[in-house]
XYZ file of C-alpha atoms in Angstrom:
247
model
C -74.225 -203.792 16.903
C -72.279 -206.781 18.184
C -69.732 -208.595 16.009
C -71.039 -212.104 15.254
C -69.258 -215.316 16.143
C -70.828 -216.942 13.064
C -72.441 -215.721 9.856
C -74.763 -218.073 7.987
C -75.480 -217.444 4.315
C -78.160 -218.108 1.772
C -76.858 -219.713 -1.440
C -78.518 -218.512 -4.645
C -77.748 -214.928 -5.662
C -76.032 -214.488 -2.315
C -72.869 -216.564 -2.676
C -73.242 -217.800 -6.254
C -75.501 -217.205 -9.224
C -76.177 -219.107 -12.448
C -76.098 -216.795 -15.475
C -76.860 -219.397 -18.133
C -79.432 -221.797 -16.644
C -80.790 -224.252 -19.238
C -82.626 -227.317 -17.890
C -82.937 -228.789 -21.375
C -79.154 -228.798 -21.702
C -78.909 -230.558 -18.341
C -81.458 -233.203 -19.306
C -79.780 -233.835 -22.666
C -76.496 -234.502 -20.893
C -78.184 -236.717 -18.322
C -79.951 -238.722 -21.038
C -76.565 -239.992 -22.224
C -76.245 -242.032 -19.012
C -79.405 -244.123 -19.478
C -78.536 -247.831 -19.422
C -82.037 -249.319 -19.585
C -84.704 -247.962 -21.956
C -86.997 -250.825 -23.066
C -89.791 -248.509 -24.209
C -87.568 -246.445 -26.475
C -87.966 -243.170 -24.566
C -86.529 -240.241 -26.524
C -84.700 -237.242 -25.125
C -87.826 -235.202 -25.912
C -89.911 -237.639 -23.837
C -87.408 -237.318 -21.030
C -87.496 -233.526 -21.193
C -91.296 -233.437 -21.061
C -91.530 -235.858 -18.140
C -89.094 -233.766 -16.103
C -90.954 -230.577 -16.960
C -94.300 -232.096 -15.956
C -93.123 -233.692 -12.700
C -91.032 -230.805 -11.393
C -93.317 -228.109 -12.783
C -96.325 -229.402 -10.877
C -94.621 -229.172 -7.499
C -93.003 -225.741 -7.807
C -96.046 -223.784 -6.630
C -96.732 -226.356 -3.915
C -93.243 -225.835 -2.467
C -93.848 -222.187 -1.706
C -97.551 -222.376 -0.831
C -97.075 -225.086 1.815
C -93.639 -223.824 2.891
C -92.267 -227.338 2.572
C -89.753 -229.021 0.299
C -88.859 -232.342 -1.221
C -85.707 -233.787 -2.717
C -84.943 -233.681 -6.422
C -83.924 -237.294 -5.949
C -87.576 -238.146 -5.272
C -88.636 -236.297 -8.406
C -85.983 -238.154 -10.385
C -87.341 -241.468 -9.150
C -90.856 -240.507 -10.256
C -89.585 -239.620 -13.733
C -87.547 -242.813 -14.029
C -90.357 -245.111 -13.020
C -92.909 -243.338 -15.198
C -90.621 -243.784 -18.205
C -89.194 -247.180 -17.152
C -85.592 -246.057 -17.524
C -82.461 -246.660 -15.453
C -79.181 -244.755 -15.171
C -75.558 -245.720 -14.573
C -75.243 -243.017 -11.933
C -75.531 -242.770 -8.170
C -78.142 -240.268 -6.931
C -75.381 -237.748 -6.175
C -73.714 -238.261 -9.553
C -77.046 -237.724 -11.260
C -77.572 -234.406 -9.503
C -74.039 -233.308 -10.335
C -74.208 -234.316 -14.010
C -77.467 -232.460 -14.550
C -76.568 -229.356 -12.531
C -73.108 -228.979 -14.072
C -74.521 -229.205 -17.594
C -77.551 -227.014 -16.892
C -75.654 -224.034 -15.517
C -72.225 -222.722 -14.713
C -71.487 -221.233 -11.297
C -70.489 -217.602 -10.982
C -69.335 -216.037 -7.730
C -71.270 -213.009 -6.536
C -69.029 -209.916 -6.547
C -66.517 -209.942 -3.662
C -68.059 -213.089 -2.111
C -64.707 -214.875 -2.159
C -62.932 -211.849 -0.698
C -65.612 -211.535 1.981
C -65.250 -215.196 2.990
C -61.469 -214.792 3.165
C -61.975 -211.845 5.530
C -64.271 -213.897 7.776
C -61.812 -216.793 7.831
C -58.905 -214.505 8.695
C -60.900 -212.984 11.545
C -62.095 -216.358 12.842
C -65.759 -215.665 12.201
C -67.391 -219.030 11.619
C -69.559 -219.630 8.545
C -72.281 -221.954 7.249
C -75.089 -222.096 4.653
C -78.878 -222.564 4.711
C -80.610 -222.758 1.318
C -84.120 -223.357 0.023
C -83.257 -225.748 -2.780
C -84.284 -229.031 -4.403
C -80.732 -230.329 -4.610
C -79.357 -232.442 -1.790
C -76.964 -230.973 0.726
C -74.267 -233.212 -0.775
C -74.744 -231.787 -4.263
C -74.965 -228.238 -2.932
C -71.758 -228.671 -0.939
C -69.934 -229.960 -4.024
C -71.190 -226.984 -6.042
C -70.066 -224.478 -3.429
C -66.665 -226.091 -2.920
C -65.871 -226.002 -6.638
C -66.706 -222.308 -6.943
C -65.438 -221.149 -3.532
C -62.589 -223.546 -2.665
C -61.339 -221.409 0.228
C -64.618 -221.527 2.126
C -64.680 -222.966 5.641
C -68.410 -223.614 5.917
C -69.002 -225.826 8.936
C -72.253 -227.171 7.528
C -74.553 -226.745 4.530
C -78.282 -227.156 5.156
C -80.469 -227.793 2.087
C -84.232 -227.576 2.597
C -84.671 -230.671 0.442
C -83.023 -232.742 3.172
C -85.207 -231.361 5.969
C -88.710 -230.924 4.482
C -89.031 -227.382 5.879
C -88.233 -224.196 3.925
C -87.252 -220.729 5.019
C -88.811 -218.579 6.439
C -89.804 -221.414 8.806
C -87.589 -221.129 11.850
C -86.960 -224.889 11.889
C -83.904 -224.682 9.609
C -82.520 -221.733 11.584
C -83.017 -223.562 14.880
C -81.258 -226.642 13.495
C -78.371 -224.440 12.354
C -78.029 -222.969 15.852
C -77.911 -226.476 17.315
C -75.205 -227.490 14.827
C -73.233 -224.336 15.610
C -73.627 -224.683 19.376
C -74.327 -220.963 19.613
C -77.169 -218.823 20.956
C -79.080 -216.846 18.339
C -77.749 -213.472 19.479
C -74.214 -214.436 18.423
C -75.189 -215.280 14.849
C -76.004 -213.239 11.739
C -77.834 -214.523 8.681
C -77.248 -213.015 5.218
C -79.543 -213.490 2.239
C -81.185 -211.661 -0.638
C -84.814 -212.491 0.187
C -86.738 -210.136 2.417
C -89.359 -212.726 3.303
C -87.323 -215.919 3.488
C -84.074 -214.547 4.880
C -84.728 -211.343 6.813
C -88.075 -212.311 8.343
C -86.988 -215.936 8.686
C -83.792 -215.154 10.581
C -85.515 -212.600 12.796
C -88.168 -215.166 13.699
C -85.422 -217.381 15.115
C -83.760 -214.516 17.015
C -80.856 -214.282 14.550
C -79.702 -210.854 13.355
C -80.716 -210.479 9.678
C -78.588 -208.986 6.899
C -80.379 -208.162 3.652
C -77.936 -208.587 0.771
C -79.239 -206.442 -2.070
C -76.747 -206.600 -4.939
C -78.489 -206.165 -8.301
C -75.255 -205.691 -10.274
C -75.479 -209.219 -11.697
C -78.912 -210.455 -12.673
C -81.988 -210.254 -10.500
C -82.317 -209.181 -6.897
C -85.857 -209.305 -5.520
C -84.882 -208.331 -2.014
C -85.158 -204.619 -1.349
C -88.371 -204.151 -3.288
C -90.201 -206.347 -0.827
C -91.424 -208.466 -3.715
C -91.465 -211.593 -1.585
C -93.142 -209.982 1.415
C -95.851 -207.347 1.494
C -94.518 -205.507 4.541
C -91.124 -204.006 5.280
C -89.501 -205.080 8.553
C -90.387 -203.191 11.715
C -87.310 -204.551 13.488
C -83.584 -203.907 13.325
C -81.674 -205.428 10.426
C -78.700 -204.576 8.245
C -79.207 -203.663 4.573
C -76.104 -203.934 2.376
C -75.548 -203.729 -1.366
C -72.273 -205.612 -1.795
C -69.935 -207.815 0.225
C -67.253 -205.156 0.489
C -69.776 -203.156 2.485
C -70.107 -206.029 4.956
C -66.318 -206.233 5.315
C -66.153 -202.525 6.136
C -68.954 -202.813 8.702
C -67.304 -205.778 10.421
C -64.020 -203.902 10.661
C -65.812 -201.225 12.706
C -67.795 -203.640 14.864
C -66.540 -204.864 18.230
């Protein structure tokens, strides 16, 4: 096993998790920023419109392996209800996301990133997510201020979703590295392990179920276990120990 020059990470339940997600709380906070509401839309109307618009596309996202931006969904909601906000698109994402859920760091994730920084192993992020890369970067920087991620790729900005190799190939171009010098860490067997392998990147399955859900090791998101080499770890301290022994 060769020590990587860069490790790219998934986001959700890999670096951070959200223990108290409540979309209604986020929408109630967002509703306070409406500046035009000629039809007298109520917060309940606003909640229902968001549920209907975003709920209808959730299954489509995974079945077609493609993504769209939450900003597009927000525009649909706004124009259906004939409302306007006093927020920029990025501010709107941030207001909703901050109110809907707090960010919690996965155990030892901050310590692991410090170790990579100290050993000059480059880092980045690829995430399947509706939020923009701008909003995702803000979220990560608040929770992990010592990170040195060179780039953050959000599927919403690129149309494609993992396990499509497109996002991985773009990441390699941004990094200026061949695939065999990069590792990818994530908690999804299908999206992360199979996705990274498909792009020639060495996969690391992060399988920490100590906080909330981890669907990775059960193979819940892929019917077959890998028939190729990959690393299976259960916490970030384990990765630190492996890297210390790798040349």
